[in-house]
PDB file of C-alpha atoms in Angstrom:
ATOM      1  CA  UNK A   4       5.167  21.794 -90.243  1.00 47.00           C
ATOM      2  CA  UNK A   5       1.914  19.900 -90.039  1.00 47.00           C
ATOM      3  CA  UNK A   6      -1.026  21.327 -88.090  1.00 52.00           C
ATOM      4  CA  UNK A   7      -4.760  20.765 -88.091  1.00 51.00           C
ATOM      5  CA  UNK A   8      -5.530  24.478 -88.251  1.00 53.00           C
ATOM      6  CA  UNK A   9      -8.425  25.334 -90.546  1.00 60.00           C
ATOM      7  CA  UNK A  10      -9.737  28.581 -91.908  1.00 70.00           C
ATOM      8  CA  UNK A  11     -13.189  27.440 -90.855  1.00 80.00           C
ATOM      9  CA  UNK A  12     -14.286  28.795 -87.475  1.00 90.00           C
ATOM     10  CA  UNK A  13     -17.271  27.507 -85.522  1.00 92.00           C
ATOM     11  CA  UNK A  14     -18.676  28.735 -82.233  1.00 93.00           C
ATOM     12  CA  UNK A  15     -18.448  26.335 -79.308  1.00 95.00           C
ATOM     13  CA  UNK A  16     -21.940  27.536 -78.352  1.00 95.00           C
ATOM     14  CA  UNK A  17     -23.363  26.264 -81.635  1.00 95.00           C
ATOM     15  CA  UNK A  18     -21.826  22.824 -81.107  1.00 96.00           C
ATOM     16  CA  UNK A  19     -23.080  22.836 -77.532  1.00 96.00           C
ATOM     17  CA  UNK A  20     -26.667  23.672 -78.463  1.00 97.00           C
ATOM     18  CA  UNK A  21     -26.914  21.013 -81.162  1.00 96.00           C
ATOM     19  CA  UNK A  22     -25.463  18.362 -78.889  1.00 98.00           C
ATOM     20  CA  UNK A  23     -27.507  19.056 -75.773  1.00 98.00           C
ATOM     21  CA  UNK A  24     -30.741  19.146 -77.795  1.00 98.00           C
ATOM     22  CA  UNK A  25     -29.844  15.731 -79.216  1.00 98.00           C
ATOM     23  CA  UNK A  26     -29.157  14.392 -75.715  1.00 98.00           C
ATOM     24  CA  UNK A  27     -32.532  15.551 -74.400  1.00 98.00           C
ATOM     25  CA  UNK A  28     -34.293  13.964 -77.369  1.00 98.00           C
ATOM     26  CA  UNK A  29     -32.463  10.652 -77.137  1.00 97.00           C
ATOM     27  CA  UNK A  30     -32.370  10.154 -73.372  1.00 97.00           C
ATOM     28  CA  UNK A  31     -35.408  10.529 -71.142  1.00 97.00           C
ATOM     29  CA  UNK A  32     -33.132  11.143 -68.147  1.00 98.00           C
ATOM     30  CA  UNK A  33     -31.241  14.159 -69.553  1.00 98.00           C
ATOM     31  CA  UNK A  34     -32.585  17.523 -68.396  1.00 98.00           C
ATOM     32  CA  UNK A  35     -31.277  21.057 -68.920  1.00 98.00           C
ATOM     33  CA  UNK A  36     -31.099  23.555 -66.048  1.00 98.00           C
ATOM     34  CA  UNK A  37     -30.537  27.171 -67.091  1.00 97.00           C
ATOM     35  CA  UNK A  38     -29.336  30.083 -64.971  1.00 96.00           C
ATOM     36  CA  UNK A  39     -31.243  32.649 -67.054  1.00 95.00           C
ATOM     37  CA  UNK A  40     -28.583  32.800 -69.769  1.00 95.00           C
ATOM     38  CA  UNK A  41     -30.069  30.490 -72.392  1.00 94.00           C
ATOM     39  CA  UNK A  42     -29.844  33.055 -75.182  1.00 93.00           C
ATOM     40  CA  UNK A  43     -26.184  33.754 -74.474  1.00 93.00           C
ATOM     41  CA  UNK A  44     -25.192  30.097 -74.124  1.00 94.00           C
ATOM     42  CA  UNK A  45     -27.566  29.115 -76.968  1.00 95.00           C
ATOM     43  CA  UNK A  46     -29.270  26.365 -74.997  1.00 95.00           C
ATOM     44  CA  UNK A  47     -32.533  28.180 -75.703  1.00 96.00           C
ATOM     45  CA  UNK A  48     -32.792  25.657 -78.549  1.00 97.00           C
ATOM     46  CA  UNK A  49     -33.928  23.145 -75.919  1.00 97.00           C
ATOM     47  CA  UNK A  50     -36.475  25.584 -74.503  1.00 97.00           C
ATOM     48  CA  UNK A  51     -37.874  26.097 -78.001  1.00 97.00           C
ATOM     49  CA  UNK A  52     -37.776  22.555 -79.386  1.00 97.00           C
ATOM     50  CA  UNK A  53     -37.990  20.298 -76.322  1.00 98.00           C
ATOM     51  CA  UNK A  54     -39.433  22.500 -73.554  1.00 97.00           C
ATOM     52  CA  UNK A  55     -40.372  19.600 -71.263  1.00 98.00           C
ATOM     53  CA  UNK A  56     -36.647  18.994 -70.769  1.00 98.00           C
ATOM     54  CA  UNK A  57     -35.807  22.627 -70.032  1.00 98.00           C
ATOM     55  CA  UNK A  58     -35.919  23.931 -66.451  1.00 98.00           C
ATOM     56  CA  UNK A  59     -35.514  27.697 -66.035  1.00 97.00           C
ATOM     57  CA  UNK A  60     -33.845  28.285 -62.665  1.00 97.00           C
ATOM     58  CA  UNK A  61     -33.433  32.053 -62.932  1.00 96.00           C
ATOM     59  CA  UNK A  62     -30.533  34.121 -61.648  1.00 95.00           C
ATOM     60  CA  UNK A  63     -30.068  31.786 -58.690  1.00 96.00           C
ATOM     61  CA  UNK A  64     -27.033  29.650 -59.432  1.00 97.00           C
ATOM     62  CA  UNK A  65     -26.663  28.301 -55.898  1.00 97.00           C
ATOM     63  CA  UNK A  66     -30.228  27.028 -55.922  1.00 98.00           C
ATOM     64  CA  UNK A  67     -29.746  25.621 -59.431  1.00 98.00           C
ATOM     65  CA  UNK A  68     -26.876  23.434 -58.259  1.00 98.00           C
ATOM     66  CA  UNK A  69     -28.844  22.251 -55.239  1.00 98.00           C
ATOM     67  CA  UNK A  70     -31.768  21.318 -57.498  1.00 98.00           C
ATOM     68  CA  UNK A  71     -29.358  19.488 -59.817  1.00 98.00           C
ATOM     69  CA  UNK A  72     -27.983  17.511 -56.880  1.00 98.00           C
ATOM     70  CA  UNK A  73     -31.494  16.505 -55.872  1.00 98.00           C
ATOM     71  CA  UNK A  74     -32.516  15.548 -59.407  1.00 98.00           C
ATOM     72  CA  UNK A  75     -29.563  13.242 -59.915  1.00 98.00           C
ATOM     73  CA  UNK A  76     -30.505  11.181 -56.851  1.00 96.00           C
ATOM     74  CA  UNK A  77     -33.743  10.266 -58.675  1.00 97.00           C
ATOM     75  CA  UNK A  78     -31.933   8.948 -61.741  1.00 97.00           C
ATOM     76  CA  UNK A  79     -32.048  12.148 -63.788  1.00 98.00           C
ATOM     77  CA  UNK A  80     -28.839  13.405 -65.414  1.00 98.00           C
ATOM     78  CA  UNK A  81     -28.953  17.197 -64.983  1.00 98.00           C
ATOM     79  CA  UNK A  82     -26.884  19.462 -67.232  1.00 98.00           C
ATOM     80  CA  UNK A  83     -26.443  22.914 -65.702  1.00 98.00           C
ATOM     81  CA  UNK A  84     -25.573  25.971 -67.792  1.00 97.00           C
ATOM     82  CA  UNK A  85     -24.410  29.441 -66.858  1.00 97.00           C
ATOM     83  CA  UNK A  86     -21.285  31.573 -67.209  1.00 97.00           C
ATOM     84  CA  UNK A  87     -18.079  30.030 -65.884  1.00 96.00           C
ATOM     85  CA  UNK A  88     -17.616  32.950 -63.490  1.00 95.00           C
ATOM     86  CA  UNK A  89     -20.934  32.242 -61.788  1.00 96.00           C
ATOM     87  CA  UNK A  90     -20.402  28.483 -61.512  1.00 96.00           C
ATOM     88  CA  UNK A  91     -16.886  28.747 -60.155  1.00 96.00           C
ATOM     89  CA  UNK A  92     -17.415  31.568 -57.682  1.00 94.00           C
ATOM     90  CA  UNK A  93     -21.077  32.096 -56.898  1.00 95.00           C
ATOM     91  CA  UNK A  94     -22.172  28.469 -56.556  1.00 96.00           C
ATOM     92  CA  UNK A  95     -18.980  26.790 -55.396  1.00 96.00           C
ATOM     93  CA  UNK A  96     -20.232  25.895 -51.907  1.00 97.00           C
ATOM     94  CA  UNK A  97     -23.198  23.951 -53.280  1.00 98.00           C
ATOM     95  CA  UNK A  98     -20.987  22.291 -55.896  1.00 98.00           C
ATOM     96  CA  UNK A  99     -18.420  21.217 -53.322  1.00 98.00           C
ATOM     97  CA  UNK A 100     -20.752  19.985 -50.583  1.00 98.00           C
ATOM     98  CA  UNK A 101     -23.740  18.679 -52.530  1.00 98.00           C
ATOM     99  CA  UNK A 102     -22.167  17.448 -55.782  1.00 98.00           C
ATOM    100  CA  UNK A 103     -18.405  16.868 -55.583  1.00 98.00           C
ATOM    101  CA  UNK A 104     -18.206  15.303 -52.133  1.00 98.00           C
ATOM    102  CA  UNK A 105     -20.912  12.658 -52.822  1.00 98.00           C
ATOM    103  CA  UNK A 106     -19.669  12.336 -56.443  1.00 98.00           C
ATOM    104  CA  UNK A 107     -23.087  12.949 -57.959  1.00 98.00           C
ATOM    105  CA  UNK A 108     -23.763  12.648 -61.678  1.00 98.00           C
ATOM    106  CA  UNK A 109     -24.149  16.367 -62.441  1.00 98.00           C
ATOM    107  CA  UNK A 110     -22.731  17.972 -65.588  1.00 98.00           C
ATOM    108  CA  UNK A 111     -21.641  21.596 -65.280  1.00 98.00           C
ATOM    109  CA  UNK A 112     -21.000  23.713 -68.377  1.00 98.00           C
ATOM    110  CA  UNK A 113     -19.316  27.070 -67.839  1.00 97.00           C
ATOM    111  CA  UNK A 114     -19.777  29.349 -70.828  1.00 96.00           C
ATOM    112  CA  UNK A 115     -18.019  32.669 -71.500  1.00 94.00           C
ATOM    113  CA  UNK A 116     -14.793  31.565 -69.799  1.00 95.00           C
ATOM    114  CA  UNK A 117     -11.542  33.491 -69.932  1.00 94.00           C
ATOM    115  CA  UNK A 118     -11.060  37.061 -71.119  1.00 94.00           C
ATOM    116  CA  UNK A 119     -13.012  37.220 -74.379  1.00 93.00           C
ATOM    117  CA  UNK A 120     -16.571  37.417 -73.121  1.00 90.00           C
ATOM    118  CA  UNK A 121     -18.077  40.028 -75.423  1.00 82.00           C
ATOM    119  CA  UNK A 122     -17.462  43.177 -73.356  1.00 85.00           C
ATOM    120  CA  UNK A 123     -19.348  41.804 -70.348  1.00 86.00           C
ATOM    121  CA  UNK A 124     -16.827  43.154 -67.855  1.00 83.00           C
ATOM    122  CA  UNK A 125     -14.604  41.671 -65.179  1.00 86.00           C
ATOM    123  CA  UNK A 126     -17.536  40.372 -63.107  1.00 89.00           C
ATOM    124  CA  UNK A 127     -18.476  38.039 -65.973  1.00 91.00           C
ATOM    125  CA  UNK A 128     -14.969  36.849 -66.839  1.00 92.00           C
ATOM    126  CA  UNK A 129     -13.589  33.618 -65.396  1.00 94.00           C
ATOM    127  CA  UNK A 130      -9.831  33.434 -64.925  1.00 96.00           C
ATOM    128  CA  UNK A 131      -9.916  31.222 -61.827  1.00 97.00           C
ATOM    129  CA  UNK A 132     -12.345  28.428 -62.714  1.00 98.00           C
ATOM    130  CA  UNK A 133      -9.775  25.780 -63.653  1.00 98.00           C
ATOM    131  CA  UNK A 134      -7.909  26.372 -60.398  1.00 98.00           C
ATOM    132  CA  UNK A 135     -11.106  26.158 -58.370  1.00 98.00           C
ATOM    133  CA  UNK A 136     -12.613  23.091 -60.013  1.00 98.00           C
ATOM    134  CA  UNK A 137      -9.429  21.043 -60.204  1.00 97.00           C
ATOM    135  CA  UNK A 138      -8.983  21.469 -56.451  1.00 98.00           C
ATOM    136  CA  UNK A 139     -12.255  19.616 -55.783  1.00 98.00           C
ATOM    137  CA  UNK A 140     -11.987  15.897 -55.096  1.00 98.00           C
ATOM    138  CA  UNK A 141     -13.970  13.698 -57.544  1.00 98.00           C
ATOM    139  CA  UNK A 142     -14.217  16.511 -60.124  1.00 98.00           C
ATOM    140  CA  UNK A 143     -13.351  16.035 -63.803  1.00 98.00           C
ATOM    141  CA  UNK A 144     -12.205  19.265 -65.517  1.00 98.00           C
ATOM    142  CA  UNK A 145     -12.271  19.570 -69.319  1.00 98.00           C
ATOM    143  CA  UNK A 146     -11.434  22.436 -71.706  1.00 98.00           C
ATOM    144  CA  UNK A 147     -12.067  21.624 -75.398  1.00 98.00           C
ATOM    145  CA  UNK A 148     -10.270  23.545 -78.137  1.00 97.00           C
ATOM    146  CA  UNK A 149     -12.885  23.600 -80.903  1.00 97.00           C
ATOM    147  CA  UNK A 150     -16.483  22.795 -81.770  1.00 96.00           C
ATOM    148  CA  UNK A 151     -15.699  19.203 -82.721  1.00 96.00           C
ATOM    149  CA  UNK A 152     -14.073  18.549 -79.368  1.00 98.00           C
ATOM    150  CA  UNK A 153     -16.994  20.194 -77.569  1.00 98.00           C
ATOM    151  CA  UNK A 154     -19.263  17.477 -78.944  1.00 98.00           C
ATOM    152  CA  UNK A 155     -16.796  14.752 -78.035  1.00 98.00           C
ATOM    153  CA  UNK A 156     -16.292  15.857 -74.434  1.00 98.00           C
ATOM    154  CA  UNK A 157     -20.044  16.205 -74.012  1.00 98.00           C
ATOM    155  CA  UNK A 158     -20.510  12.660 -75.278  1.00 98.00           C
ATOM    156  CA  UNK A 159     -17.922  11.504 -72.760  1.00 98.00           C
ATOM    157  CA  UNK A 160     -19.595  13.445 -69.937  1.00 98.00           C
ATOM    158  CA  UNK A 161     -22.944  11.908 -70.780  1.00 98.00           C
ATOM    159  CA  UNK A 162     -21.474   8.410 -70.378  1.00 98.00           C
ATOM    160  CA  UNK A 163     -19.402   9.203 -67.269  1.00 98.00           C
ATOM    161  CA  UNK A 164     -20.920   8.566 -63.841  1.00 98.00           C
ATOM    162  CA  UNK A 165     -19.816  11.538 -61.778  1.00 98.00           C
ATOM    163  CA  UNK A 166     -19.435  15.319 -61.724  1.00 98.00           C
ATOM    164  CA  UNK A 167     -17.890  16.943 -64.800  1.00 98.00           C
ATOM    165  CA  UNK A 168     -16.987  20.596 -65.409  1.00 98.00           C
ATOM    166  CA  UNK A 169     -16.677  21.668 -69.066  1.00 98.00           C
ATOM    167  CA  UNK A 170     -15.082  25.045 -69.803  1.00 98.00           C
ATOM    168  CA  UNK A 171     -16.306  26.773 -72.983  1.00 97.00           C
ATOM    169  CA  UNK A 172     -15.608  30.050 -74.757  1.00 95.00           C
ATOM    170  CA  UNK A 173     -17.983  32.560 -76.322  1.00 93.00           C
ATOM    171  CA  UNK A 174     -16.481  33.139 -79.757  1.00 91.00           C
ATOM    172  CA  UNK A 175     -15.793  31.006 -82.817  1.00 92.00           C
ATOM    173  CA  UNK A 176     -12.480  29.167 -83.063  1.00 94.00           C
ATOM    174  CA  UNK A 177     -10.724  27.250 -85.844  1.00 94.00           C
ATOM    175  CA  UNK A 178     -11.658  23.621 -86.340  1.00 95.00           C
ATOM    176  CA  UNK A 179      -8.660  21.550 -85.251  1.00 95.00           C
ATOM    177  CA  UNK A 180     -10.128  18.057 -85.127  1.00 95.00           C
ATOM    178  CA  UNK A 181     -11.834  15.829 -87.710  1.00 93.00           C
ATOM    179  CA  UNK A 182     -15.279  14.433 -87.040  1.00 93.00           C
ATOM    180  CA  UNK A 183     -13.837  11.014 -86.208  1.00 95.00           C
ATOM    181  CA  UNK A 184     -11.627  12.445 -83.443  1.00 96.00           C
ATOM    182  CA  UNK A 185     -11.809  10.351 -80.281  1.00 95.00           C
ATOM    183  CA  UNK A 186     -11.562  12.195 -76.968  1.00 98.00           C
ATOM    184  CA  UNK A 187     -10.058  10.167 -74.121  1.00 98.00           C
ATOM    185  CA  UNK A 188     -10.236  11.217 -70.494  1.00 98.00           C
ATOM    186  CA  UNK A 189      -6.813  11.980 -69.059  1.00 98.00           C
ATOM    187  CA  UNK A 190      -5.074  11.938 -72.442  1.00 98.00           C
ATOM    188  CA  UNK A 191      -3.299  14.740 -74.280  1.00 98.00           C
ATOM    189  CA  UNK A 192      -3.285  15.180 -78.063  1.00 98.00           C
ATOM    190  CA  UNK A 193      -0.087  15.970 -79.965  1.00 97.00           C
ATOM    191  CA  UNK A 194      -0.999  18.403 -82.730  1.00 97.00           C
ATOM    192  CA  UNK A 195       2.505  19.170 -83.894  1.00 96.00           C
ATOM    193  CA  UNK A 196       5.812  17.325 -83.579  1.00 96.00           C
ATOM    194  CA  UNK A 197       8.947  19.221 -82.616  1.00 97.00           C
ATOM    195  CA  UNK A 198      12.362  18.773 -81.049  1.00 97.00           C
ATOM    196  CA  UNK A 199      13.405  22.119 -79.535  1.00 98.00           C
ATOM    197  CA  UNK A 200      10.541  22.988 -77.192  1.00 98.00           C
ATOM    198  CA  UNK A 201       6.998  21.874 -76.325  1.00 98.00           C
ATOM    199  CA  UNK A 202       3.977  24.140 -75.941  1.00 98.00           C
ATOM    200  CA  UNK A 203       1.358  22.497 -73.733  1.00 98.00           C
ATOM    201  CA  UNK A 204      -1.952  24.321 -74.122  1.00 98.00           C
ATOM    202  CA  UNK A 205      -5.611  23.923 -73.312  1.00 98.00           C
ATOM    203  CA  UNK A 206      -8.952  25.258 -74.506  1.00 98.00           C
ATOM    204  CA  UNK A 207      -8.875  28.423 -76.576  1.00 96.00           C
ATOM    205  CA  UNK A 208      -5.115  28.819 -76.278  1.00 97.00           C
ATOM    206  CA  UNK A 209      -4.447  25.732 -78.381  1.00 97.00           C
ATOM    207  CA  UNK A 210      -5.278  27.395 -81.707  1.00 96.00           C
ATOM    208  CA  UNK A 211      -3.181  30.397 -80.665  1.00 97.00           C
ATOM    209  CA  UNK A 212      -0.332  28.064 -79.721  1.00 97.00           C
ATOM    210  CA  UNK A 213      -0.445  26.474 -83.156  1.00 96.00           C
ATOM    211  CA  UNK A 214      -0.294  29.952 -84.673  1.00 96.00           C
ATOM    212  CA  UNK A 215       2.749  30.744 -82.533  1.00 97.00           C
ATOM    213  CA  UNK A 216       4.397  27.451 -83.487  1.00 97.00           C
ATOM    214  CA  UNK A 217       3.892  28.162 -87.178  1.00 96.00           C
ATOM    215  CA  UNK A 218       5.576  31.546 -86.778  1.00 96.00           C
ATOM    216  CA  UNK A 219       8.474  29.998 -84.850  1.00 98.00           C
ATOM    217  CA  UNK A 220       8.887  27.221 -87.401  1.00 96.00           C
ATOM    218  CA  UNK A 221       9.471  29.889 -90.049  1.00 96.00           C
ATOM    219  CA  UNK A 222      12.256  31.234 -87.833  1.00 97.00           C
ATOM    220  CA  UNK A 223      13.903  27.824 -87.559  1.00 97.00           C
ATOM    221  CA  UNK A 224      12.561  26.709 -84.176  1.00 98.00           C
ATOM    222  CA  UNK A 225      11.128  23.183 -84.000  1.00 98.00           C
ATOM    223  CA  UNK A 226       8.056  23.365 -81.747  1.00 98.00           C
ATOM    224  CA  UNK A 227       5.884  20.531 -80.502  1.00 98.00           C
ATOM    225  CA  UNK A 228       2.305  21.475 -79.604  1.00 98.00           C
ATOM    226  CA  UNK A 229       0.473  19.263 -77.127  1.00 98.00           C
ATOM    227  CA  UNK A 230      -3.191  19.986 -76.471  1.00 98.00           C
ATOM    228  CA  UNK A 231      -4.434  19.113 -72.974  1.00 98.00           C
ATOM    229  CA  UNK A 232      -8.255  18.940 -73.071  1.00 98.00           C
ATOM    230  CA  UNK A 233      -8.351  16.941 -69.840  1.00 98.00           C
ATOM    231  CA  UNK A 234      -6.897  19.115 -67.108  1.00 98.00           C
ATOM    232  CA  UNK A 235      -8.092  16.806 -64.359  1.00 98.00           C
ATOM    233  CA  UNK A 236      -7.135  14.034 -64.626  1.00 98.00           C
ATOM    234  CA  UNK A 237      -4.048  15.271 -66.438  1.00 98.00           C
ATOM    235  CA  UNK A 238      -1.834  13.245 -68.756  1.00 98.00           C
ATOM    236  CA  UNK A 239       1.349  12.891 -66.686  1.00 98.00           C
ATOM    237  CA  UNK A 240       2.957  10.579 -69.229  1.00 98.00           C
ATOM    238  CA  UNK A 241       2.578  13.155 -72.013  1.00 98.00           C
ATOM    239  CA  UNK A 242       4.127  15.863 -69.853  1.00 98.00           C
ATOM    240  CA  UNK A 243       7.102  13.683 -68.910  1.00 98.00           C
ATOM    241  CA  UNK A 244       7.575  12.617 -72.528  1.00 98.00           C
ATOM    242  CA  UNK A 245       7.570  16.256 -73.641  1.00 98.00           C
ATOM    243  CA  UNK A 246      10.212  17.076 -71.038  1.00 98.00           C
ATOM    244  CA  UNK A 247      12.376  14.168 -72.150  1.00 98.00           C
ATOM    245  CA  UNK A 248      11.949  14.868 -75.859  1.00 97.00           C
ATOM    246  CA  UNK A 249      12.445  18.631 -76.037  1.00 98.00           C
ATOM    247  CA  UNK A 250      13.860  19.592 -72.648  1.00 98.00           C
ATOM    248  CA  UNK A 251      11.847  22.824 -72.372  1.00 98.00           C
ATOM    249  CA  UNK A 252       8.147  23.550 -71.923  1.00 98.00           C
ATOM    250  CA  UNK A 253       5.822  26.533 -72.273  1.00 98.00           C
ATOM    251  CA  UNK A 254       2.242  26.279 -71.031  1.00 98.00           C
ATOM    252  CA  UNK A 255      -0.528  28.420 -72.519  1.00 98.00           C
ATOM    253  CA  UNK A 256      -4.008  29.081 -71.157  1.00 98.00           C
ATOM    254  CA  UNK A 257      -6.683  31.786 -71.181  1.00 98.00           C
ATOM    255  CA  UNK A 258      -6.722  31.675 -67.403  1.00 98.00           C
ATOM    256  CA  UNK A 259      -4.715  32.935 -64.468  1.00 97.00           C
ATOM    257  CA  UNK A 260      -1.197  31.524 -64.310  1.00 97.00           C
ATOM    258  CA  UNK A 261      -2.006  30.692 -60.678  1.00 97.00           C
ATOM    259  CA  UNK A 262      -3.560  27.273 -60.180  1.00 98.00           C
ATOM    260  CA  UNK A 263      -4.453  26.485 -63.785  1.00 98.00           C
ATOM    261  CA  UNK A 264      -2.858  24.363 -66.495  1.00 98.00           C
ATOM    262  CA  UNK A 265       0.586  25.867 -65.921  1.00 98.00           C
ATOM    263  CA  UNK A 266       0.467  24.970 -62.251  1.00 98.00           C
ATOM    264  CA  UNK A 267      -0.756  21.452 -63.019  1.00 98.00           C
ATOM    265  CA  UNK A 268       2.062  20.871 -65.509  1.00 98.00           C
ATOM    266  CA  UNK A 269       4.647  22.343 -63.127  1.00 98.00           C
ATOM    267  CA  UNK A 270       3.486  20.001 -60.378  1.00 98.00           C
ATOM    268  CA  UNK A 271       4.202  17.007 -62.610  1.00 98.00           C
ATOM    269  CA  UNK A 272       7.558  18.319 -63.806  1.00 98.00           C
ATOM    270  CA  UNK A 273       8.927  19.212 -60.382  1.00 98.00           C
ATOM    271  CA  UNK A 274       8.164  15.699 -59.116  1.00 98.00           C
ATOM    272  CA  UNK A 275       9.076  13.688 -62.198  1.00 98.00           C
ATOM    273  CA  UNK A 276      11.289  15.524 -64.708  1.00 97.00           C
ATOM    274  CA  UNK A 277      12.368  19.100 -63.921  1.00 98.00           C
ATOM    275  CA  UNK A 278      13.140  21.087 -67.080  1.00 98.00           C
ATOM    276  CA  UNK A 279      13.051  24.811 -67.929  1.00 98.00           C
ATOM    277  CA  UNK A 280       9.441  25.972 -68.094  1.00 98.00           C
ATOM    278  CA  UNK A 281       7.514  29.217 -68.568  1.00 98.00           C
ATOM    279  CA  UNK A 282       3.791  29.863 -68.158  1.00 98.00           C
ATOM    280  CA  UNK A 283       1.713  31.992 -70.529  1.00 98.00           C
ATOM    281  CA  UNK A 284      -1.483  33.120 -68.860  1.00 98.00           C
ATOM    282  CA  UNK A 285      -3.008  36.145 -67.184  1.00 97.00           C
ATOM    283  CA  UNK A 286      -0.694  37.466 -64.493  1.00 96.00           C
ATOM    284  CA  UNK A 287      -1.921  38.139 -60.954  1.00 94.00           C
ATOM    285  CA  UNK A 288      -4.151  41.059 -61.905  1.00 91.00           C
ATOM    286  CA  UNK A 289      -7.777  41.997 -62.448  1.00 88.00           C
ATOM    287  CA  UNK A 290      -9.139  42.077 -65.963  1.00 90.00           C
ATOM    288  CA  UNK A 291     -11.345  44.532 -67.860  1.00 90.00           C
ATOM    289  CA  UNK A 292     -13.415  44.732 -71.037  1.00 88.00           C
ATOM    290  CA  UNK A 293     -12.105  45.533 -74.477  1.00 90.00           C
ATOM    291  CA  UNK A 294     -11.835  44.323 -78.084  1.00 92.00           C
ATOM    292  CA  UNK A 295     -10.510  40.772 -78.349  1.00 93.00           C
ATOM    293  CA  UNK A 296      -7.150  41.465 -79.955  1.00 94.00           C
ATOM    294  CA  UNK A 297      -6.402  44.290 -77.544  1.00 95.00           C
ATOM    295  CA  UNK A 298      -7.276  42.057 -74.591  1.00 94.00           C
ATOM    296  CA  UNK A 299      -4.985  39.279 -75.790  1.00 96.00           C
ATOM    297  CA  UNK A 300      -2.105  41.716 -76.129  1.00 96.00           C
ATOM    298  CA  UNK A 301      -2.684  43.632 -72.894  1.00 96.00           C
ATOM    299  CA  UNK A 302      -2.960  40.491 -70.796  1.00 96.00           C
ATOM    300  CA  UNK A 303      -0.019  38.871 -72.585  1.00 97.00           C
ATOM    301  CA  UNK A 304      -1.635  35.705 -73.950  1.00 98.00           C
ATOM    302  CA  UNK A 305      -1.604  36.435 -77.698  1.00 98.00           C
ATOM    303  CA  UNK A 306       0.213  34.142 -80.170  1.00 97.00           C
ATOM    304  CA  UNK A 307       3.059  36.658 -80.129  1.00 98.00           C
ATOM    305  CA  UNK A 308       3.393  36.298 -76.377  1.00 98.00           C
ATOM    306  CA  UNK A 309       3.384  32.512 -76.655  1.00 98.00           C
ATOM    307  CA  UNK A 310       6.118  32.736 -79.287  1.00 98.00           C
ATOM    308  CA  UNK A 311       8.185  35.074 -77.106  1.00 98.00           C
ATOM    309  CA  UNK A 312       7.865  32.705 -74.127  1.00 98.00           C
ATOM    310  CA  UNK A 313       9.233  29.928 -76.339  1.00 98.00           C
ATOM    311  CA  UNK A 314      12.250  32.064 -77.218  1.00 98.00           C
ATOM    312  CA  UNK A 315      12.766  32.940 -73.551  1.00 98.00           C
ATOM    313  CA  UNK A 316      12.564  29.356 -72.309  1.00 98.00           C
ATOM    314  CA  UNK A 317      15.022  28.181 -74.965  1.00 98.00           C
ATOM    315  CA  UNK A 318      17.607  30.471 -73.351  1.00 97.00           C
ATOM    316  CA  UNK A 319      17.163  28.485 -70.144  1.00 96.00           C
ATOM    317  CA  UNK A 320      17.959  25.112 -71.719  1.00 89.00           C
TER     318      UNK A 320
END
């Protein structure tokens, strides 16, 4: 079994901070708007080293998005930063009406997504953001799996003329991609070849899916792992190919099973190539705070749960 898993773990926030500072230094039109969380998201590097490009908007996310919409009409490319929960739920009206509908060139980075948000509590966890953002017309929705891919999707977003939502996690994750990795909008990445079943994952769940696949391989199950960094637009061809090649699919995401990656994949399959499928994600329930490993187990998204879903879906073939 060949995977790109590495023992080296790097925080997505570190990759984010280095990249956005570089953007503000290289491009006179790139500005950072912060929702009073610069220390947590680590974009305080811009405030410290390039303060003229840093706009502190305070705990006023709705106003921040309105300001971003106004700035972009003057030729500025605003990058807005806060927690994913606040972008997706507190400021969604401004995002929909002022940014998505007119397809303005605003970049939105949602930090601390999913369950593992450092004991911040359910109010600060985002399990619905993919569902919300992918429902907006003109919106691009991206969920990188490691620090390398964070840089690559940010480079894409910088060059793309339109609204982009990037979903990031708080903690460090294994490096899966080499420095010369080339992110392509709307394209999946096959990380492991297999013939029995395909795991289609996104964001933080991709490294866990590789871990599950490695365990299953030792038990004699041939598992393909397809990483889906671009949730909207989604790679329909990759999904159909997976269905044709292995005949069974498991989706994995650190997000609600309602409306996220699993729903997006199911939509493609039911129209194009119906095959047995199971979704690994947070069930229809509220979350809580706790240590990472306990949270993964309680909300049934750990590598063990991914592996069990594979075994269950194989029974449906």
